[in-house]
XYZ file of N, CA and C in Angstrom:
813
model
N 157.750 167.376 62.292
C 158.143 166.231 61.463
C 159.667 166.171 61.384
N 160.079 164.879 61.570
C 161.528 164.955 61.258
C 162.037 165.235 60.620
N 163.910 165.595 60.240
C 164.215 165.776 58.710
C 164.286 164.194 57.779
N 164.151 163.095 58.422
C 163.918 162.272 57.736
C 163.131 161.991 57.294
N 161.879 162.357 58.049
C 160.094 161.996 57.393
C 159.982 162.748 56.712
N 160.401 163.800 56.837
C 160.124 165.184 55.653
C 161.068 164.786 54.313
N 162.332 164.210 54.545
C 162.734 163.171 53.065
C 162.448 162.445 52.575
N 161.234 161.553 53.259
C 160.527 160.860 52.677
C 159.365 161.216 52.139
N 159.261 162.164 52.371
C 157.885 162.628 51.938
C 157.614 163.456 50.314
N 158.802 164.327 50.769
C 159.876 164.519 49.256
C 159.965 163.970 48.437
N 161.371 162.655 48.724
C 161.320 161.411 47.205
C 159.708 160.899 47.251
N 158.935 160.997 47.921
C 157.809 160.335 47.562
C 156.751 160.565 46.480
N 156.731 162.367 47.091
C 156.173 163.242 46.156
C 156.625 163.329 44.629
N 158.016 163.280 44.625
C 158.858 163.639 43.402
C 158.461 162.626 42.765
N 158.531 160.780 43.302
C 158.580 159.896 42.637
C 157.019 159.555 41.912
N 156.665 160.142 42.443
C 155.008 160.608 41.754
C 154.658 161.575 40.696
N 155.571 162.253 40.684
C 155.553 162.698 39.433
C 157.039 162.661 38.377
N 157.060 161.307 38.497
C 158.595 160.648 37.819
C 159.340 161.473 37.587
N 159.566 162.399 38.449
C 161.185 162.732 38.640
C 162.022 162.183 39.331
N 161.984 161.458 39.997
C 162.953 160.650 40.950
C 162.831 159.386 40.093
N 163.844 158.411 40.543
C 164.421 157.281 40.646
C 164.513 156.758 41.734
N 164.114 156.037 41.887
C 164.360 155.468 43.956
C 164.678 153.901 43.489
N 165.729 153.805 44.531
C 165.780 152.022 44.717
C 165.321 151.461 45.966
N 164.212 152.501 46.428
C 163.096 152.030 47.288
C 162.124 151.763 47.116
N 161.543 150.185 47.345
C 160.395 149.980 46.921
C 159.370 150.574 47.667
N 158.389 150.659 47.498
C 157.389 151.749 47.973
C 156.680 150.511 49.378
N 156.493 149.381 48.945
C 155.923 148.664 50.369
C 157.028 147.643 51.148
N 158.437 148.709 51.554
C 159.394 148.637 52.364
C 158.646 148.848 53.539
N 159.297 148.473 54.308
C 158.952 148.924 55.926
C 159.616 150.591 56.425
N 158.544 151.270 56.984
C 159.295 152.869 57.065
C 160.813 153.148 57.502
N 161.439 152.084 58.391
C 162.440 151.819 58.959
C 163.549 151.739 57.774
N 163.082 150.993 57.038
C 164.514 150.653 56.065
C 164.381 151.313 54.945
N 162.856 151.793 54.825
C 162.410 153.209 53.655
C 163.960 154.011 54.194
N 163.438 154.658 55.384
C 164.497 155.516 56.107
C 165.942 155.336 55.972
N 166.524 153.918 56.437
C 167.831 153.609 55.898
C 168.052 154.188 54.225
N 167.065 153.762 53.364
C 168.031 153.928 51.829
C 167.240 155.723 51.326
N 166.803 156.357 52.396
C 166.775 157.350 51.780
C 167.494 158.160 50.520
N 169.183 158.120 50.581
C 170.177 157.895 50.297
C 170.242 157.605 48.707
N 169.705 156.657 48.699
C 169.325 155.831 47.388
C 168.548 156.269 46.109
N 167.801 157.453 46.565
C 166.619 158.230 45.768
C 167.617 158.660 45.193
N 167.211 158.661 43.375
C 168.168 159.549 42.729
C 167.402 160.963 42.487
N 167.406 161.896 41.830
C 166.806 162.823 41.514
C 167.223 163.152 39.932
N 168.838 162.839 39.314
C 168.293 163.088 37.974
C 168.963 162.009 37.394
N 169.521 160.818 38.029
C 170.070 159.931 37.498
C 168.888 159.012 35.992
N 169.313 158.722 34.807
C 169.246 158.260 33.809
C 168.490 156.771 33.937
N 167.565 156.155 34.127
C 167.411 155.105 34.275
C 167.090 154.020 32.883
N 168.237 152.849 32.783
C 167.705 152.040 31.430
C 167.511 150.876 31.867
N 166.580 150.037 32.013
C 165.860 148.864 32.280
C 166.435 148.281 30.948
N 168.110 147.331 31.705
C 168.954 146.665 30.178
C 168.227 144.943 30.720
N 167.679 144.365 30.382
C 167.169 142.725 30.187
C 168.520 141.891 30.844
N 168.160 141.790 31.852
C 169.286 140.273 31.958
C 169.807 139.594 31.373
N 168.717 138.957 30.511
C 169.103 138.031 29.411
C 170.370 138.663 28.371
N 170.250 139.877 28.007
C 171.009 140.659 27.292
C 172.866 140.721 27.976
N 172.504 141.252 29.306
C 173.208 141.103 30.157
C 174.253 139.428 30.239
N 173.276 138.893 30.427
C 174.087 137.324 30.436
C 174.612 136.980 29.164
N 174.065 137.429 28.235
C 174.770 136.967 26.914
C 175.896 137.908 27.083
N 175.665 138.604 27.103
C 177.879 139.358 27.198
C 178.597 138.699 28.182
N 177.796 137.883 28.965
C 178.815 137.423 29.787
C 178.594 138.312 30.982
N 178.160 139.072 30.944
C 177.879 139.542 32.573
C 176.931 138.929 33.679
N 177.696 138.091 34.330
C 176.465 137.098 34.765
C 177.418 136.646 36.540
N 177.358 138.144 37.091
C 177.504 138.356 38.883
C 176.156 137.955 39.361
N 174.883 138.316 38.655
C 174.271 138.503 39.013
C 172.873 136.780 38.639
N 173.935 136.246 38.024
C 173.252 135.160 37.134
C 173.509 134.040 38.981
N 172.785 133.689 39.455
C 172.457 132.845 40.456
C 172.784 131.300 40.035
N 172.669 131.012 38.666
C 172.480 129.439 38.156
C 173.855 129.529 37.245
N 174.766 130.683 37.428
C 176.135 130.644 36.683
C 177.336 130.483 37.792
N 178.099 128.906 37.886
C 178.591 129.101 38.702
C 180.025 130.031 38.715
N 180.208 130.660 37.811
C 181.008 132.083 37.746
C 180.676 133.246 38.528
N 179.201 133.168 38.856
C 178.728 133.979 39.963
C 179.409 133.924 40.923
N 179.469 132.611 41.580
C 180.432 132.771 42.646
C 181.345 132.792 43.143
N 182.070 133.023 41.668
C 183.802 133.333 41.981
C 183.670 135.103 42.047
N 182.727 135.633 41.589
C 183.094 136.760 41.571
C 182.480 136.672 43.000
N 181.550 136.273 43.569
C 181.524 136.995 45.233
C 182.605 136.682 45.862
N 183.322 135.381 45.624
C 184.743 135.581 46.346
C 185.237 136.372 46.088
N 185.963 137.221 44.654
C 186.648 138.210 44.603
C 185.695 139.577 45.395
N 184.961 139.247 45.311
C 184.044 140.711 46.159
C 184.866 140.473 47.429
N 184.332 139.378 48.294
C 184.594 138.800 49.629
C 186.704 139.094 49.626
N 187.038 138.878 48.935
C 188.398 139.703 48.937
C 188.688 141.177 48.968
N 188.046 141.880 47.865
C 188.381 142.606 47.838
C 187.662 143.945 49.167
N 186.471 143.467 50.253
C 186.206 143.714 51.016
C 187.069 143.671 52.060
N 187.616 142.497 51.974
C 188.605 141.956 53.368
C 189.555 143.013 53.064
N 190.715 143.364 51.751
C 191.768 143.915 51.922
C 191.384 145.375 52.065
N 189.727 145.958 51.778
C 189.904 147.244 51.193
C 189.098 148.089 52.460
N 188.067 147.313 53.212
C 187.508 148.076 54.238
C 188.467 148.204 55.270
N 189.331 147.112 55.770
C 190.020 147.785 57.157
C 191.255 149.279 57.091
N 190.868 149.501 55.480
C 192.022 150.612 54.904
C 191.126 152.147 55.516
N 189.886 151.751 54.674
C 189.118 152.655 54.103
C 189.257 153.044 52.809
N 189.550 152.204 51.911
C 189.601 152.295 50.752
C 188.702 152.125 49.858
N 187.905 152.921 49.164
C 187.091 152.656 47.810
C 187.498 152.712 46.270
N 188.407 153.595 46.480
C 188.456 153.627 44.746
C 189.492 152.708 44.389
N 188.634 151.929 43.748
C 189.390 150.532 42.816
C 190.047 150.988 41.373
N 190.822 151.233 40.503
C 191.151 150.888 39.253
C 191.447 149.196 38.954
N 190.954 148.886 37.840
C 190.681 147.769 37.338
C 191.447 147.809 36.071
N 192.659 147.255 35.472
C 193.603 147.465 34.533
C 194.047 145.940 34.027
N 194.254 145.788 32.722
C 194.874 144.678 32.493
C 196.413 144.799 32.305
N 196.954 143.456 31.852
C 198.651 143.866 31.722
C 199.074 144.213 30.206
N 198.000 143.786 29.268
C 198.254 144.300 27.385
C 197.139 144.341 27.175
N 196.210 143.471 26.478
C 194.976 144.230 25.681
C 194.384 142.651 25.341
N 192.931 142.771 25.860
C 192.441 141.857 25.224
C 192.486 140.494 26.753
N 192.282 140.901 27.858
C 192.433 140.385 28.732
C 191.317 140.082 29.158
N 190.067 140.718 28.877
C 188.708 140.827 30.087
C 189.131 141.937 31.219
N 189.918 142.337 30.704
C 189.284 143.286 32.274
C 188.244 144.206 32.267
N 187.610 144.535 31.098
C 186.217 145.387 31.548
C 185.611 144.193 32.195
N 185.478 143.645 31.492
C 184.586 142.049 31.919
C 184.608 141.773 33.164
N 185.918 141.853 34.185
C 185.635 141.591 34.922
C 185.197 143.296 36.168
N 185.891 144.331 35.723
C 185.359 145.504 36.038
C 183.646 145.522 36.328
N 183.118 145.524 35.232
C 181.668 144.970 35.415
C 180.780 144.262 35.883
N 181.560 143.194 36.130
C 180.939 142.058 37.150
C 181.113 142.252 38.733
N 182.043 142.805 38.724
C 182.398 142.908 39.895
C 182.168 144.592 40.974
N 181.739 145.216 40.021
C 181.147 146.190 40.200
C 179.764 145.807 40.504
N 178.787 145.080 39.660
C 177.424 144.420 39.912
C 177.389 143.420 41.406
N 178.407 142.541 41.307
C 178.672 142.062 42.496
C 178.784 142.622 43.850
N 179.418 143.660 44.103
C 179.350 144.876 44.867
C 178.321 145.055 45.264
N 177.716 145.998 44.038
C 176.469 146.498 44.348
C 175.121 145.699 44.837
N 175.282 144.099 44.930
C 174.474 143.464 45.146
C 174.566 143.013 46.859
N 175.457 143.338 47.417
C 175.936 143.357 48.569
C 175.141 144.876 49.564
N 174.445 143.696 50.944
C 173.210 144.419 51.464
C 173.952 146.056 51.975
N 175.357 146.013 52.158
C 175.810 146.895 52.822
C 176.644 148.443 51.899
N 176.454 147.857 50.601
C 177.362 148.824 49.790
C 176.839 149.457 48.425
N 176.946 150.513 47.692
C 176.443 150.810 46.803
C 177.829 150.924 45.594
N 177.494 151.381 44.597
C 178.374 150.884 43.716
C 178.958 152.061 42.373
N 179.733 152.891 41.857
C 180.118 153.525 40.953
C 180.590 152.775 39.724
N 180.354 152.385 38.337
C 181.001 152.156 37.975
C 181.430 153.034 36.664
N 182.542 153.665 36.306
C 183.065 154.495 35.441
C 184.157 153.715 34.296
N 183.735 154.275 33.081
C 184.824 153.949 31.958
C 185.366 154.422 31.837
N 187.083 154.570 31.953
C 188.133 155.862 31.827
C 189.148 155.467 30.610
N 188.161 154.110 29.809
C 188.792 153.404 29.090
C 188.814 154.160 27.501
N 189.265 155.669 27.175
C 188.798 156.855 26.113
C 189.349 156.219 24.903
N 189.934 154.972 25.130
C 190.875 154.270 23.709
C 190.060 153.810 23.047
N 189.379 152.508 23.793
C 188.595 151.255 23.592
C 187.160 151.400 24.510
N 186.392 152.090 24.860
C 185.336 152.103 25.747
C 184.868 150.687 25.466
N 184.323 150.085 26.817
C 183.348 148.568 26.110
C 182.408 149.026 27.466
N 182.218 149.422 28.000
C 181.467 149.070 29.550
C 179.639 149.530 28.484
N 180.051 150.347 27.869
C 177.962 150.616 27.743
C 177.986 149.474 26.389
N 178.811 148.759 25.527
C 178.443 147.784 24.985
C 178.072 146.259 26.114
N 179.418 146.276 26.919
C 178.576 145.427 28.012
C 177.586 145.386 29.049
N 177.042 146.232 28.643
C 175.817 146.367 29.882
C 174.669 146.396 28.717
N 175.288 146.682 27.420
C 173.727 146.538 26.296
C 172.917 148.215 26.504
N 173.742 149.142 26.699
C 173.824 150.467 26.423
C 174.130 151.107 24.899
N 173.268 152.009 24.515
C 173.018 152.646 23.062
C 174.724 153.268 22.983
N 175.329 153.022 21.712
C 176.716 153.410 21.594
C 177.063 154.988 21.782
N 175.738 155.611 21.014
C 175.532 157.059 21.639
C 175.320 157.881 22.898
N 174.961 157.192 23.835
C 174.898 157.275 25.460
C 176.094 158.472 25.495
N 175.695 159.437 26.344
C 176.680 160.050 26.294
C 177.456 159.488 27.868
N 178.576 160.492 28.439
C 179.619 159.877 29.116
C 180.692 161.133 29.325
N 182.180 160.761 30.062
C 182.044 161.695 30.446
C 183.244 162.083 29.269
N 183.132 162.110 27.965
C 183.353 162.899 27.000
C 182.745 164.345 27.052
N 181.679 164.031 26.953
C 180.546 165.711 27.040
C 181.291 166.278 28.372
N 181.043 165.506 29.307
C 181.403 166.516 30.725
C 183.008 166.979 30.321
N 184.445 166.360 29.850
C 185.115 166.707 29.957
C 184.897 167.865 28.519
N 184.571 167.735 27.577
C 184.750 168.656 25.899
C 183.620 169.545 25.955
N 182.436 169.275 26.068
C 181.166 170.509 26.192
C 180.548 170.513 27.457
N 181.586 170.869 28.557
C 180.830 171.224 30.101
C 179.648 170.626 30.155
N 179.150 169.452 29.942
C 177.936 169.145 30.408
C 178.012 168.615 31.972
N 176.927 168.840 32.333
C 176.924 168.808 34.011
C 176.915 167.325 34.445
N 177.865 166.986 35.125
C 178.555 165.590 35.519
C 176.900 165.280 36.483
N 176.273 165.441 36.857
C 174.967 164.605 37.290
C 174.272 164.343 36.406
N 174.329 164.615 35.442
C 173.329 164.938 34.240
C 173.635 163.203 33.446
N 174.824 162.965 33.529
C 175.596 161.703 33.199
C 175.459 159.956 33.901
N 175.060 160.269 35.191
C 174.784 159.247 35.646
C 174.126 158.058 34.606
N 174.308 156.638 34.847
C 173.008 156.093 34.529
C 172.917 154.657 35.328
N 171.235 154.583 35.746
C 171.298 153.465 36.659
C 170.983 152.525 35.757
N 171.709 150.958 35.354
C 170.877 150.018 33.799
C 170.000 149.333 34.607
N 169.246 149.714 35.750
C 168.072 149.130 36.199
C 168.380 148.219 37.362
N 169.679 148.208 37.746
C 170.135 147.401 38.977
C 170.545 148.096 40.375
N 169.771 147.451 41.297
C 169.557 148.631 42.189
C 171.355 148.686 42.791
N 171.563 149.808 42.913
C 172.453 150.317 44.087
C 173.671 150.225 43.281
N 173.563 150.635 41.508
C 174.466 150.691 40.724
C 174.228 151.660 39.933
N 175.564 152.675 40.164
C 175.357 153.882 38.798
C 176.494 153.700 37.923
N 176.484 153.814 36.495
C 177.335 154.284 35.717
C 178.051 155.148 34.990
N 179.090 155.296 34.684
C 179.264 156.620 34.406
C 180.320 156.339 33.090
N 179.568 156.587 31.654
C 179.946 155.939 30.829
C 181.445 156.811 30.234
N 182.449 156.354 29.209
C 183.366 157.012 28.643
C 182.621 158.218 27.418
N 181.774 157.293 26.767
C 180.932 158.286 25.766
C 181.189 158.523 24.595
N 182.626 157.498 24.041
C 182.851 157.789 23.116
C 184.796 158.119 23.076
N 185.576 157.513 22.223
C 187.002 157.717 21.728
C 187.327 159.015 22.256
N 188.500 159.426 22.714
C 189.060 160.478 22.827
C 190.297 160.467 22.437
N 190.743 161.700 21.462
C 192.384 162.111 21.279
C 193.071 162.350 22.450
N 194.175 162.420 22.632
C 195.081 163.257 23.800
C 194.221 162.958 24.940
N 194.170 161.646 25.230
C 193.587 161.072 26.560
C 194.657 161.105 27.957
N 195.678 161.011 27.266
C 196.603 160.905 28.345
C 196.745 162.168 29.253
N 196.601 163.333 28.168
C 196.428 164.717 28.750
C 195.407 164.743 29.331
N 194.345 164.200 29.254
C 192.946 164.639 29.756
C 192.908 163.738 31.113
N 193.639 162.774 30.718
C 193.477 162.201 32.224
C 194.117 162.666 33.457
N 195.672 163.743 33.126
C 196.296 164.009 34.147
C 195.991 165.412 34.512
N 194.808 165.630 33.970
C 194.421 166.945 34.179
C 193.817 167.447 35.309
N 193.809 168.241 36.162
C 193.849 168.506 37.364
C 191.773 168.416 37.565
N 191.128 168.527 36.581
C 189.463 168.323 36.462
C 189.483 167.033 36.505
N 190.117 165.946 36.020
C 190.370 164.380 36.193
C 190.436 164.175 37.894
N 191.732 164.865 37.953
C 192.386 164.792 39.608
C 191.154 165.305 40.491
N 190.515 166.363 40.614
C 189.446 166.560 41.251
C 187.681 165.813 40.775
N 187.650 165.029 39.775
C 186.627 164.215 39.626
C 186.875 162.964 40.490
N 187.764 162.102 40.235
C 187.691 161.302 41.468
C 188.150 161.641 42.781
N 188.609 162.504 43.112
C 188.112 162.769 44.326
C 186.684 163.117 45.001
N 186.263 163.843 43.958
C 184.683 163.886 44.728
C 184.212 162.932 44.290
N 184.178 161.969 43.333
C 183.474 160.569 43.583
C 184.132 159.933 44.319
N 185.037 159.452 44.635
C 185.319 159.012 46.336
C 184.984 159.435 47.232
N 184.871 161.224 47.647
C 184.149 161.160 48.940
C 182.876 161.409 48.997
N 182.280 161.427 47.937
C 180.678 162.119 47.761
C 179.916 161.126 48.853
N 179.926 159.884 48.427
C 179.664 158.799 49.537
C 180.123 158.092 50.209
N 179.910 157.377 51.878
C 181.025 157.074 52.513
C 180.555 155.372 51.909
N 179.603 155.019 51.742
C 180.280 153.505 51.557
C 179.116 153.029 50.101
N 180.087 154.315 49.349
C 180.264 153.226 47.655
C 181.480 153.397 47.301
N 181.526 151.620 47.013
C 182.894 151.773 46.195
C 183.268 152.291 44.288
N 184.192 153.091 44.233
C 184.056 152.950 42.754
C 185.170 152.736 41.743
N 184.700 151.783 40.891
C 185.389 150.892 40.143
C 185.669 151.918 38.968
N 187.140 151.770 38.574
C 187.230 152.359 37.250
C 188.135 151.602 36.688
N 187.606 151.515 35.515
C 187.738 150.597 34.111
C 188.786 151.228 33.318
N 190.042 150.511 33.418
C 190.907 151.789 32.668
C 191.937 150.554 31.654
N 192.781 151.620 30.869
C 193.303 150.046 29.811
C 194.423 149.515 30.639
N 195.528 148.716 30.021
C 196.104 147.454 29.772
C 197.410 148.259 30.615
N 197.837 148.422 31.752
C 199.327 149.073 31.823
C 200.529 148.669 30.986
N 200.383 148.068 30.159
C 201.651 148.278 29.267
C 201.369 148.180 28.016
N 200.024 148.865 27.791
C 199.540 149.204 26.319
C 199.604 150.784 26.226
N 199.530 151.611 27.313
C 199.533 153.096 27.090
C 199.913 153.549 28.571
N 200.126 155.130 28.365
C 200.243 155.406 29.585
C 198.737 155.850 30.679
N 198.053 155.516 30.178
C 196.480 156.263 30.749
C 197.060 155.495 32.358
N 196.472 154.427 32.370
C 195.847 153.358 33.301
C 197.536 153.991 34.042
N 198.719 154.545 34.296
C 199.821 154.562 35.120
C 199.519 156.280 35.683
N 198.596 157.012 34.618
C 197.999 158.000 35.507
C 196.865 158.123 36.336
N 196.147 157.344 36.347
C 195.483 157.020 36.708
C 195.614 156.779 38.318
N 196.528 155.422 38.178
C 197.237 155.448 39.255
C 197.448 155.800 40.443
N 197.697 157.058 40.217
C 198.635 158.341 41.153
C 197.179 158.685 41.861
N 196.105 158.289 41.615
C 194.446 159.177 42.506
C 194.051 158.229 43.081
N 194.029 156.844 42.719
C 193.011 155.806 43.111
C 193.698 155.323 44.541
N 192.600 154.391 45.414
C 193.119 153.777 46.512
C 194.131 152.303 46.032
N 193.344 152.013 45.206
C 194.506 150.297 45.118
C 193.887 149.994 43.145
N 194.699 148.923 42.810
C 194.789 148.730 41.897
C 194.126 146.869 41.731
N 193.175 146.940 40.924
C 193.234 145.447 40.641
C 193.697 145.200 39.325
N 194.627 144.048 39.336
C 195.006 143.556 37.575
C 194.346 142.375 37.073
N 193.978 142.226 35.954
C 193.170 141.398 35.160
C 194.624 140.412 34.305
N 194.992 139.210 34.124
C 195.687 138.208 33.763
C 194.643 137.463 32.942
N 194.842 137.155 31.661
C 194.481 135.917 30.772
C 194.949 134.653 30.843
N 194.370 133.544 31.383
C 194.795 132.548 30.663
C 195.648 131.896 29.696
N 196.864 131.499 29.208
C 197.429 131.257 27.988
C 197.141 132.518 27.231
N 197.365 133.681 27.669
C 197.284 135.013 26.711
C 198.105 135.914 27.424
N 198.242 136.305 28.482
C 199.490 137.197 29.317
C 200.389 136.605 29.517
N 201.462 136.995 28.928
C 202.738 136.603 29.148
C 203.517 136.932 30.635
N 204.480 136.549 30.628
C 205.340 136.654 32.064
C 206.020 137.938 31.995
N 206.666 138.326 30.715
C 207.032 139.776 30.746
C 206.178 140.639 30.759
N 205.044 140.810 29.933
C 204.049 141.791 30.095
C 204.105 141.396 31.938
N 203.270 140.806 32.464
C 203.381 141.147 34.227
C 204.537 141.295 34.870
N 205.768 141.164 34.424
C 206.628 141.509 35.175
C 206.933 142.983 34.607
N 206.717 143.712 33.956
C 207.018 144.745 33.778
C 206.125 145.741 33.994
N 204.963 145.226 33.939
C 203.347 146.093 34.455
C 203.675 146.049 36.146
N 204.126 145.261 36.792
C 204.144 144.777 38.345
C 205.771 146.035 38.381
N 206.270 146.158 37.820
C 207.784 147.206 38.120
C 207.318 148.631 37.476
N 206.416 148.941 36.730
C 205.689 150.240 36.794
C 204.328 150.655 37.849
N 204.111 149.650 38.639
C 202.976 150.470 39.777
C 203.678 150.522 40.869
N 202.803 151.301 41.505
C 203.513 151.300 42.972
C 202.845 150.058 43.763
N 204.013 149.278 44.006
C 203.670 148.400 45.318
C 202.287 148.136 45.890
N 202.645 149.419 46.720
C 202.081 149.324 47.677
C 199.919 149.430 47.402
N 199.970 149.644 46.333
C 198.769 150.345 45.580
C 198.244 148.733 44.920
N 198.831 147.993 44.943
C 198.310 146.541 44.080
C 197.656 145.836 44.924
N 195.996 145.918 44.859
C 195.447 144.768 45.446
C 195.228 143.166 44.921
N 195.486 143.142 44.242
C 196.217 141.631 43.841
C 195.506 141.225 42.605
N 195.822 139.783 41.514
C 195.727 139.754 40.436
C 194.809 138.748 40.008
N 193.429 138.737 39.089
C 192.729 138.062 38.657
C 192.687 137.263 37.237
N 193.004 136.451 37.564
C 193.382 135.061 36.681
C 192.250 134.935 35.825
N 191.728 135.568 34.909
C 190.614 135.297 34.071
C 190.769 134.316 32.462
N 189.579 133.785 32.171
C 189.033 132.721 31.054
C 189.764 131.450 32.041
N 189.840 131.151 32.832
C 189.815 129.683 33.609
C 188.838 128.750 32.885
N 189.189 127.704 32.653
C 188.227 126.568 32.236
C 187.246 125.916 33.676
N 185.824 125.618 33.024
C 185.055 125.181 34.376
C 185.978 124.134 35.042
N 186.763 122.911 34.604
C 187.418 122.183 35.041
C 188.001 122.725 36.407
N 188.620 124.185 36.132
C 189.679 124.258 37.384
C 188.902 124.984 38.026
N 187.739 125.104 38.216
C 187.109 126.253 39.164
C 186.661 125.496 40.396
N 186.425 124.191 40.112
C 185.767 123.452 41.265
C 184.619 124.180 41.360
N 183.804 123.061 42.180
C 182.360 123.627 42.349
C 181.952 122.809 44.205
N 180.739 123.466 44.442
C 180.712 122.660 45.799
C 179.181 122.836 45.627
N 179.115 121.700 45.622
C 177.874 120.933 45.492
C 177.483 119.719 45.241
C-alpha cells in the first residue's frame, strides 16, 4: 500500500472516531481525497460560527450576494500577483492610528484567501492591546490564544481553531497583554513566525497587528514578516498619520494600501 493510501486510511480511521478534523469530504474522488490529505487536522479546535453571525460583523468575503465580496477578491487577486512571484507568505496587516478596520479587513481577506482552490490560510491576532479577531468571527471571549502559549507553555497546536471554514485556521490573541512590546520582540515571537511560515509551503499567513503610529508592536513586528499591508479610513486617516507610518517601515516591505469604509457609490459594480 502506498504511503498515501496508508494516509488515507489513517485520517479515515481517526475521523471515525472524531479525532480528526478533515476538510475532506468523505464522497471526494480518491484523487483529490489524495491531493488535500494535507488538510486533515488531528487536534485543531473546530467551531461551526453561523454565517449569518459572521455577516452581521461585517465579515462577508465569503457573502456571494455582498458586492464587497468582490473587492476583497480583487485585493486577494493583488495581493497574489505581488506576493507569489516573491515567494512571499507572511502578510502583516496594520493600520496607520486606531479605529481604521484593519482587523476587518485582516479577516476578510484572510477568508478570501482561504477560499481560493489553490491556497490555505493562517489567520493570527498579534493585536495583545485591542484583540477583535475572535469577537469578529463570533468566538467565546474566553477562547484561549496565544496568551497561554506565550505565559503558561501551553502547546501552540493545542491553540489552533478552524470557525468551520474550510482551509482556514486561527490562531487567536486570547486575551490583553502587559509588556507586549517585549513579548513581541522576543526571540519565541521571532521563532513562532518563522515556523508558521515554513510549516507549509502554500499557506499564507495573515497577522493582525495594531495601528503603526499608535504603539510600537506592529514596527516589531515588522522586522519577521514578508510584506506589510496598511489599512486607510475614509475621512478618518489623516495625511500625517500616513506620512509618518510610510517613513517608519521599510520600503521595501510595503505591499500597498487599502482604502477602507468607501461608500457603495464609489465602488462601481458590473452588472
Amino acid at each position: 500500500m502506498s504511503h498515501i493510501k496508508k494516509a488515507l486510511e489513517r485520517a479515515k480511521a481517526e475521523r471515525l472516531q472524531q479525532a480528526v478534523v478533515a476538510d475532506v469530504p468523505a464522497d471526494k474522488p480518491e484523487q483529490q481525497q489524495e491531493q488535500d490529505v494535507a488538510l486533515c487536522y488531528t487536534k485543531t479546535c473546530v467551531v461551526d460560527v453561523p454565517k449569518e453571525k459572521l455577516f452581521k460583523n461585517r465579515i462577508v468575503a465569503l457573502d456571494e450576494s455582498n458586492p464587497i465580496s468582490d473587492q476583497f477578491k480583487l485585493l486577494r487577486t493583488h495581493v497574489f500577483q505581488r506576493t507569489r512571484p516573491r515567494k512571499w507568505n507572511t502578510i502583516q496587516v496594520s493600520g496607520f492610528g486606531d479605529g481604521e478596520g484593519k482587523s476587518l479587513v485582516a479577516v476578510n481577506l484572510a477568508l478570501s484567501i482561504a477560499n481560493d482552490a489553490r491556497q490555505t490560510t493562517l489567520l493570527a491576532d498579534l493585536d495583545f492591546r485591542r484583540p477583535s479577531v475572535q469577537r469578529l468571527l463570533g468566538l467565546g471571549s474566553k477562547t484561549p490564544g496565544l496568551k497561554s502559549y506565550f505565559l503558561d507553555g501551553a502547546p501552540l497546536e493545542e491553540l489552533f481553531i478552524n470557525p468551520g471554514i474550510p482551509k482556514l485556521s486561527v490562531l487567536l490573541a486570547g486575551g490583553r497583554m502587559s509588556h507586549a512590546t517585549e513579548l513581541l520582540g522576543s526571540p519565541k515571537m521571532e521563532a513562532l513566525i518563522r515556523e508558521l511560515k515554513q510549516r507549509y509551503a502554500d499557506r499564507y499567513v495573515i497577522l493582525d497587528t495594531p495601528g503603526i503610529n499608535v504603539c510600537p508592536d506592529p514596527l516589531v513586528i515588522s522586522e519577521y514578516v514578508d510584506c506589510i499591508l496598511l489599512v486607510a479610513r475614509a475621512e478618518r486617516t489623516s495625511q500625517e498619520n500616513l506620512k509618518t507610518a510610510l517613513e517608519r517601515l521599510p520600503k521595501e516591505k510595503i505591499l500597498g494600501i487599502v482604502l477602507n469604509d468607501v461608500g457603495p457609490d464609489q465602488m462601481g459594480s458590473y452588472y
